[in-house]
C-alpha positions as a Python dict, from the first residue, in 0.01 Angstrom:
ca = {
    (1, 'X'): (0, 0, 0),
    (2, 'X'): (-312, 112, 187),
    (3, 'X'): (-275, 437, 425),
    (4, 'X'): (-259, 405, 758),
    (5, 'X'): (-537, 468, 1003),
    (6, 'X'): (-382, 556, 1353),
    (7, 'X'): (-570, 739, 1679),
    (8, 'X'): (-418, 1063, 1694),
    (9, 'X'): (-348, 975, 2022),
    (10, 'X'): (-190, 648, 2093),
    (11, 'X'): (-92, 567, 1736),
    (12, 'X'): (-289, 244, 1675),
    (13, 'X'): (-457, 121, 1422),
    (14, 'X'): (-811, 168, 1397),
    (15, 'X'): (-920, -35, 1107),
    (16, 'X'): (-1171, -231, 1213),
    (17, 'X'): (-1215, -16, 1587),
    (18, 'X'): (-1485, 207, 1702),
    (19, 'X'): (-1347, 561, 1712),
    (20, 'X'): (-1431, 954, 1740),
    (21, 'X'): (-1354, 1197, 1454),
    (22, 'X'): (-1243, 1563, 1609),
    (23, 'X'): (-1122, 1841, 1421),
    (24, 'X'): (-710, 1748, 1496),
    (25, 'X'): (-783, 1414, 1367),
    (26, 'X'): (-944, 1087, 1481),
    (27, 'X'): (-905, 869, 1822),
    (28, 'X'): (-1017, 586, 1964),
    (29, 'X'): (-1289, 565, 2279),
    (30, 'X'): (-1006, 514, 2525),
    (31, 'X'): (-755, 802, 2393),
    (32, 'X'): (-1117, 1053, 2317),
    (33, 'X'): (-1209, 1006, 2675),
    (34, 'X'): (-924, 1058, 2849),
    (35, 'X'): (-831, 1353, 2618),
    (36, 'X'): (-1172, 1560, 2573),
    (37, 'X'): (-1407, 1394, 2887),
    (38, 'X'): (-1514, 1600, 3246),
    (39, 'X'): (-1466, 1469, 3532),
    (40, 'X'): (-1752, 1404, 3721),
    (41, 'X'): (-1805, 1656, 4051),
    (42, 'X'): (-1976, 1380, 4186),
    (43, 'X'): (-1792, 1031, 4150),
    (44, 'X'): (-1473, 1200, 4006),
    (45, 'X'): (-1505, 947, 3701),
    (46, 'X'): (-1433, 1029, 3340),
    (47, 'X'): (-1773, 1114, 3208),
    (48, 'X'): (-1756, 917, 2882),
    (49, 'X'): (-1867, 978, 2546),
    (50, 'X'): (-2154, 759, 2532),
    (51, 'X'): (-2305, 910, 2856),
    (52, 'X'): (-2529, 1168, 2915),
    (53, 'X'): (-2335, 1433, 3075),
    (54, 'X'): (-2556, 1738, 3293),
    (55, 'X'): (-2324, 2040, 3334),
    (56, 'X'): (-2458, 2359, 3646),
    (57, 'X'): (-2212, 2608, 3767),
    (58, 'X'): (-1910, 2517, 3633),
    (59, 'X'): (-1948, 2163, 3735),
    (60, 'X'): (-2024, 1870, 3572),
    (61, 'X'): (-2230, 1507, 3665),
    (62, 'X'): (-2312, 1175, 3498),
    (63, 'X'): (-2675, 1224, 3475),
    (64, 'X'): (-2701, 930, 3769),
    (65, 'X'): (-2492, 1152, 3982),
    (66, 'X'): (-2720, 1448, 3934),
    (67, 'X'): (-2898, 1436, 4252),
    (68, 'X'): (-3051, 1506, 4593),
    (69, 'X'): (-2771, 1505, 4817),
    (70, 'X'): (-2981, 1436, 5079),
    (71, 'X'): (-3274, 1211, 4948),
    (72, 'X'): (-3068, 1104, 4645),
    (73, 'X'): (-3342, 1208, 4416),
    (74, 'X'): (-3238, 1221, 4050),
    (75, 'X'): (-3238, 1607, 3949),
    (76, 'X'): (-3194, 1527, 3566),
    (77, 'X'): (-3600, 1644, 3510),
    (78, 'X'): (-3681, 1806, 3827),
    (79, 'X'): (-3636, 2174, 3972),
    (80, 'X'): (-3358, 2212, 4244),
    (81, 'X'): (-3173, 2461, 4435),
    (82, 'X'): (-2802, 2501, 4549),
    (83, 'X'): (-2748, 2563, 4940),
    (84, 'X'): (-2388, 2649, 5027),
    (85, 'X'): (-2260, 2390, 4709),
    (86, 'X'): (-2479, 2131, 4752),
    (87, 'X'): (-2800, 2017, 4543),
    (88, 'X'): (-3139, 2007, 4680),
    (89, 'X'): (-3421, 1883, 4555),
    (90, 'X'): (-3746, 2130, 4605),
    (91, 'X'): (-3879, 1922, 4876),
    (92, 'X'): (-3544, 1879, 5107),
    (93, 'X'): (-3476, 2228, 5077),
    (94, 'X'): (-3832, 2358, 5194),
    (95, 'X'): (-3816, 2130, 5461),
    (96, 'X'): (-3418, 2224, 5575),
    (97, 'X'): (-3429, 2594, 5496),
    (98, 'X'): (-3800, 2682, 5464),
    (99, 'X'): (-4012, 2825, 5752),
    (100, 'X'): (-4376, 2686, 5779),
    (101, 'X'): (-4656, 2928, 5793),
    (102, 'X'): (-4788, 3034, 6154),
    (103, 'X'): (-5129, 3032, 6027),
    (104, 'X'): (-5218, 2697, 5781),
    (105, 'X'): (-4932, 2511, 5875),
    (106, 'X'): (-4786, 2476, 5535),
    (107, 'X'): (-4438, 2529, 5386),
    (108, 'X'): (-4349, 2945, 5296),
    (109, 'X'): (-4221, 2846, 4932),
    (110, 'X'): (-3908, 3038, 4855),
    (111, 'X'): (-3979, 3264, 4621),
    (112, 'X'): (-4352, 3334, 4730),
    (113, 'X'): (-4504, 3639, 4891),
    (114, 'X'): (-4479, 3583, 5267),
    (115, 'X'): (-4510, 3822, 5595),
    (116, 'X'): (-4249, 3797, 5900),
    (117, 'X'): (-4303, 3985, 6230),
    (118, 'X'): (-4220, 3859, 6564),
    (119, 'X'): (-4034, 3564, 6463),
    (120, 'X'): (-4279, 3405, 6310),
    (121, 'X'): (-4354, 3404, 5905),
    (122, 'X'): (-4704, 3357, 5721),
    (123, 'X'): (-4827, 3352, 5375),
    (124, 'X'): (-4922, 3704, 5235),
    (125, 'X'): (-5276, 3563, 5228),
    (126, 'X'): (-5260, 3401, 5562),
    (127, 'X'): (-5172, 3748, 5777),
    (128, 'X'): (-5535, 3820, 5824),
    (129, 'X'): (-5660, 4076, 6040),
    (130, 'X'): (-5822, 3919, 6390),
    (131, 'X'): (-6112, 4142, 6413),
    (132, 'X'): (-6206, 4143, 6025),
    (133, 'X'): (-6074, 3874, 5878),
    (134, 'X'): (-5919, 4097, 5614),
    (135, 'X'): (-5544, 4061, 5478),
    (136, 'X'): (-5347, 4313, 5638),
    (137, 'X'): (-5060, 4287, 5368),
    (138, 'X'): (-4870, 4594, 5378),
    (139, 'X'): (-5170, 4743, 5593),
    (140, 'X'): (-5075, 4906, 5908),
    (141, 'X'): (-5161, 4674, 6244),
    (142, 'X'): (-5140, 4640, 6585),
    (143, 'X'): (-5068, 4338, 6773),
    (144, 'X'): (-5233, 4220, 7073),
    (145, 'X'): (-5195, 3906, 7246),
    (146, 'X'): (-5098, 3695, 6984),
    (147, 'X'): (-5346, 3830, 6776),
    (148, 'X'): (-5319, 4138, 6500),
    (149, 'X'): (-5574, 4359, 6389),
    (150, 'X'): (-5633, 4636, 6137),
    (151, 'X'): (-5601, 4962, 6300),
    (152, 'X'): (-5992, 5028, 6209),
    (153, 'X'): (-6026, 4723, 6386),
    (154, 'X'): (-5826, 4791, 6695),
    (155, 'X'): (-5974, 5130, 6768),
    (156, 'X'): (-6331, 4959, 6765),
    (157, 'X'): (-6242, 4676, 7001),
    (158, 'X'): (-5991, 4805, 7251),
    (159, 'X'): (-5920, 5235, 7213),
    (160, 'X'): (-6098, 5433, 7467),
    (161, 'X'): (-6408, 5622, 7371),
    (162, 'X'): (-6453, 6009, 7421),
    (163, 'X'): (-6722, 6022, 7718),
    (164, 'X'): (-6918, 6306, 7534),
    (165, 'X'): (-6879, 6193, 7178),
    (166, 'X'): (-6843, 5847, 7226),
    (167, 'X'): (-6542, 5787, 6956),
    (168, 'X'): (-6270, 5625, 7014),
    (169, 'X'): (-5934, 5830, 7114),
    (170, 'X'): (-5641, 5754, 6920),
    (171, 'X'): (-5419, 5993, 7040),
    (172, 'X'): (-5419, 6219, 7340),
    (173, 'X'): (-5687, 6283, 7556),
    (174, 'X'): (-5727, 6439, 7882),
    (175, 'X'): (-5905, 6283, 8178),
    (176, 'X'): (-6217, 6382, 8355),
    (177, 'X'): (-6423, 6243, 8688),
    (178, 'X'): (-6254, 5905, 8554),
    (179, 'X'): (-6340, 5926, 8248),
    (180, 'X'): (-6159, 5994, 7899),
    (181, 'X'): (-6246, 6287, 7685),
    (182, 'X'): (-6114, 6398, 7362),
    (183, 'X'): (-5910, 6767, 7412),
    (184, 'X'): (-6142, 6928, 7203),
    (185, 'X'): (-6489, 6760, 7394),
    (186, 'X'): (-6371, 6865, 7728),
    (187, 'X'): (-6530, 7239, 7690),
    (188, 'X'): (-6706, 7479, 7932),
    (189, 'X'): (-7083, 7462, 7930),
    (190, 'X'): (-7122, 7825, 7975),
    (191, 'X'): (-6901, 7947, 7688),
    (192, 'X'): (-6764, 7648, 7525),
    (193, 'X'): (-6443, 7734, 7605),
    (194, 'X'): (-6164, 7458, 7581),
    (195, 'X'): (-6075, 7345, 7928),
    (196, 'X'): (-5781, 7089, 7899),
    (197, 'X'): (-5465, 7243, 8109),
    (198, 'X'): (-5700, 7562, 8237),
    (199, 'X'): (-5812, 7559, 8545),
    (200, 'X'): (-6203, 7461, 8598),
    (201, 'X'): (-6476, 7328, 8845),
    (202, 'X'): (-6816, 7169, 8774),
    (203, 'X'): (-7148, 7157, 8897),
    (204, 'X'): (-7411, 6873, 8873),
    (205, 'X'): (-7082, 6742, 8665),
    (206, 'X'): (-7078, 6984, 8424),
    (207, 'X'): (-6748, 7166, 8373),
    (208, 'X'): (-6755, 7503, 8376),
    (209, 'X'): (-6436, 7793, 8350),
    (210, 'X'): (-6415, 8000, 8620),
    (211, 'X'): (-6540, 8294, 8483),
    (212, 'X'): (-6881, 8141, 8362),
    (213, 'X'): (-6909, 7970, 8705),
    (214, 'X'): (-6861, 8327, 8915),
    (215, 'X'): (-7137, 8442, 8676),
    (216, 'X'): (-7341, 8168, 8721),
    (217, 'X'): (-7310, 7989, 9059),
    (218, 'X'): (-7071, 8199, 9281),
    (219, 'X'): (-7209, 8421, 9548),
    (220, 'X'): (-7142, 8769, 9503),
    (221, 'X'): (-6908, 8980, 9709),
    (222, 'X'): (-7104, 9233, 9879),
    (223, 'X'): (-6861, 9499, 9839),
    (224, 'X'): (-6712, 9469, 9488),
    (225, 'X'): (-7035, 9273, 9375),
    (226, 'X'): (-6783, 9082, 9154),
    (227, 'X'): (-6809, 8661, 9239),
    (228, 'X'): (-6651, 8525, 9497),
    (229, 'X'): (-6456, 8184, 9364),
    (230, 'X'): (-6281, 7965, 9600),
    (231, 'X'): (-6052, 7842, 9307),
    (232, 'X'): (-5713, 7822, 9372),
    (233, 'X'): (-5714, 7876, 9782),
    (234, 'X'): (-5961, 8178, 9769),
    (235, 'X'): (-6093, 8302, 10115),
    (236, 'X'): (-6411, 8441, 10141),
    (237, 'X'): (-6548, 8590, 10523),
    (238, 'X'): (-6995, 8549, 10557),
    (239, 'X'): (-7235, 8752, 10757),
    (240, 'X'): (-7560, 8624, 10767),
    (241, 'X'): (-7640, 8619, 10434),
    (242, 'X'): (-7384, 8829, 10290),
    (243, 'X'): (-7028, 8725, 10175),
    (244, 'X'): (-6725, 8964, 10094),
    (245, 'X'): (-6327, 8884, 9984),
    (246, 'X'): (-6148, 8863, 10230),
    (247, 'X'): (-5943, 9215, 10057),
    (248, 'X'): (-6303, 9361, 10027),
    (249, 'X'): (-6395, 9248, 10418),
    (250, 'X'): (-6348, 9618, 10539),
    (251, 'X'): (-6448, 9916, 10764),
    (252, 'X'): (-6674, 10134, 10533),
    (253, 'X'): (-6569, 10411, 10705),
    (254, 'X'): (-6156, 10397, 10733),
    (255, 'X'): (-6108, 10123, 10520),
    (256, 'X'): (-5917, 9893, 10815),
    (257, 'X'): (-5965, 9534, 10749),
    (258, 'X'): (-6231, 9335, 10979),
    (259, 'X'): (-6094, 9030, 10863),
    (260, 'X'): (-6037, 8837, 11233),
    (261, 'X'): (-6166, 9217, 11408),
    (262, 'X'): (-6450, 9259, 11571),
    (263, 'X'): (-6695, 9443, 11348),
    (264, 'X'): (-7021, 9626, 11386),
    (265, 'X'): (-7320, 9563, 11113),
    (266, 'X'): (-7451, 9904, 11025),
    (267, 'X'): (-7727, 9840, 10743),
    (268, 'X'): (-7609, 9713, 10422),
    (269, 'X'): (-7201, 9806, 10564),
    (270, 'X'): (-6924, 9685, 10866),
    (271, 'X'): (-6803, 9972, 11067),
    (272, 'X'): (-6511, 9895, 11289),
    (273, 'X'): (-6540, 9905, 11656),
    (274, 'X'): (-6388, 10287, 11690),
    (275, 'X'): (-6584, 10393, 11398),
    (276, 'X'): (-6918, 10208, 11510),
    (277, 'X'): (-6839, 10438, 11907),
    (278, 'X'): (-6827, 10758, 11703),
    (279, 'X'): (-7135, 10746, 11591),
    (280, 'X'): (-7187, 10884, 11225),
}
């Protein structure tokens, strides 16, 4: 007698039947699939043994159920991604989840080098500086209208410029007759003495500090002989052409103040009234 031949499985015969040898014995297409195939993530059919079977993330497809989910696409040879469970060919997900360049227009790749700012997104070699052309990259910029620029650029085009040096002020300045000066341009031109928060005055418009513009342009009090500077709510009394404090506007004789008296010119001095009567 001739020994039998069963499936493992079902217990028939397999003379003269196609069948699969496995390791616990062998089975017949039928009993094999049932027993060792996937199921199909896709279709939910028995991938059989005779079909090409594609296996990502735990899952697995008949290779005509690998696909686009959204253009159907086969993914068996081409690159994909995975949004949120579902397959995506490289085109549908650029176009779902990609952002377009704000300067050419075309699709950001994922994965590529790209900028952001504001809301909008460019290629790293799109984000060029307005002014010169330049990518900014990872470059510092400002931006202005729509546009951005290097900060080189920026100062050139739109920073104030110094009115004495000319160059451009990037940080603070101080402002003169209208105009802006750097803190360390604004200087006396007597001394050269830094001016910003002192108090000054100019002449021909020149700044000057008080001191050099006593020395140089104030009249002189004809008592103390020390300049007489109206900065700052300074009074000042003039004879002729003589000019004294108003402190300094006093009797030579008994020192009272003149300043709103009645006074007597006696030579190069004021004499009071009482004094001028009593002769010398």
């Amino acid at each position: 007698m001739s020994e039998s031949f069963d499936c493992a499985k079902c217990s028939e015969s397999l003379y003269g039947r196609k069948y699969i040898q496995t390791d616990s014995g062998p089975y017949c297409v039928p009993c094999y699939d049932n027993t060792f195939a996937n199921t199909c993530a896709e279709c939910q059919q028995l991938i059989g043994h005779d079909s090409r079977e594609l296996f990502y993330e735990d899952r697995h497809f008949h290779e005509g159920c690998f696909r686009c989910c959204r253009c159907q696409r086969s993914l068996a040879d081409e690159p994909f991604t995975c949004q949120d469970s579902e397959l995506l060919c490289n085109d549908c997900y650029c176009s779902a989840f990609s952002s377009q360049c704000s300067a050419c227009g075309a699709t950001v790749m994922p994965g590529s080098r790209k900028l952001e700012y504001g809301g909008q997104t460019w290629h790293e070699h799109c984000f060029l500086c307005s002014g010169c052309e330049q990518p900014l990259g990872s470059r510092s910029f400002v931006p202005d209208k729509g546009a951005h620029y290097c900060v080189p650029c920026y100062e050139n085009k739109f920073a104030p410029r110094c009115a004495r040096c000319s160059k451009t002020l990037t940080q603070g300045g101080v402002t003169y007759r209208d105009q802006p000066w750097h803190r360390e341009c604004l200087v006396c031109t007597g001394c050269q003495t830094p001016l910003a928060g002192q108090q000054f005055t100019s002449r021909d418009e020149d700044p000057y500090c008080v001191a050099c513009f006593g020395e140089l342009f104030a009249p002189k009090c004809s008592s103390c002989k020390r300049p007489i500077v109206g900065l700052g709510g300074g009074k000042y009394v003039s004879f002729e052409d003589r000019h004294w404090h108003h402190n300094c506007f006093s009797c030579a004789r008994c020192s009272t103040s003149l300043v709103g008296q009645g006074f007597v010119p006696d030579g190069d001095q004021v004499l009071c009234q009482g004094c001028s009567q009593a002769g010398p």
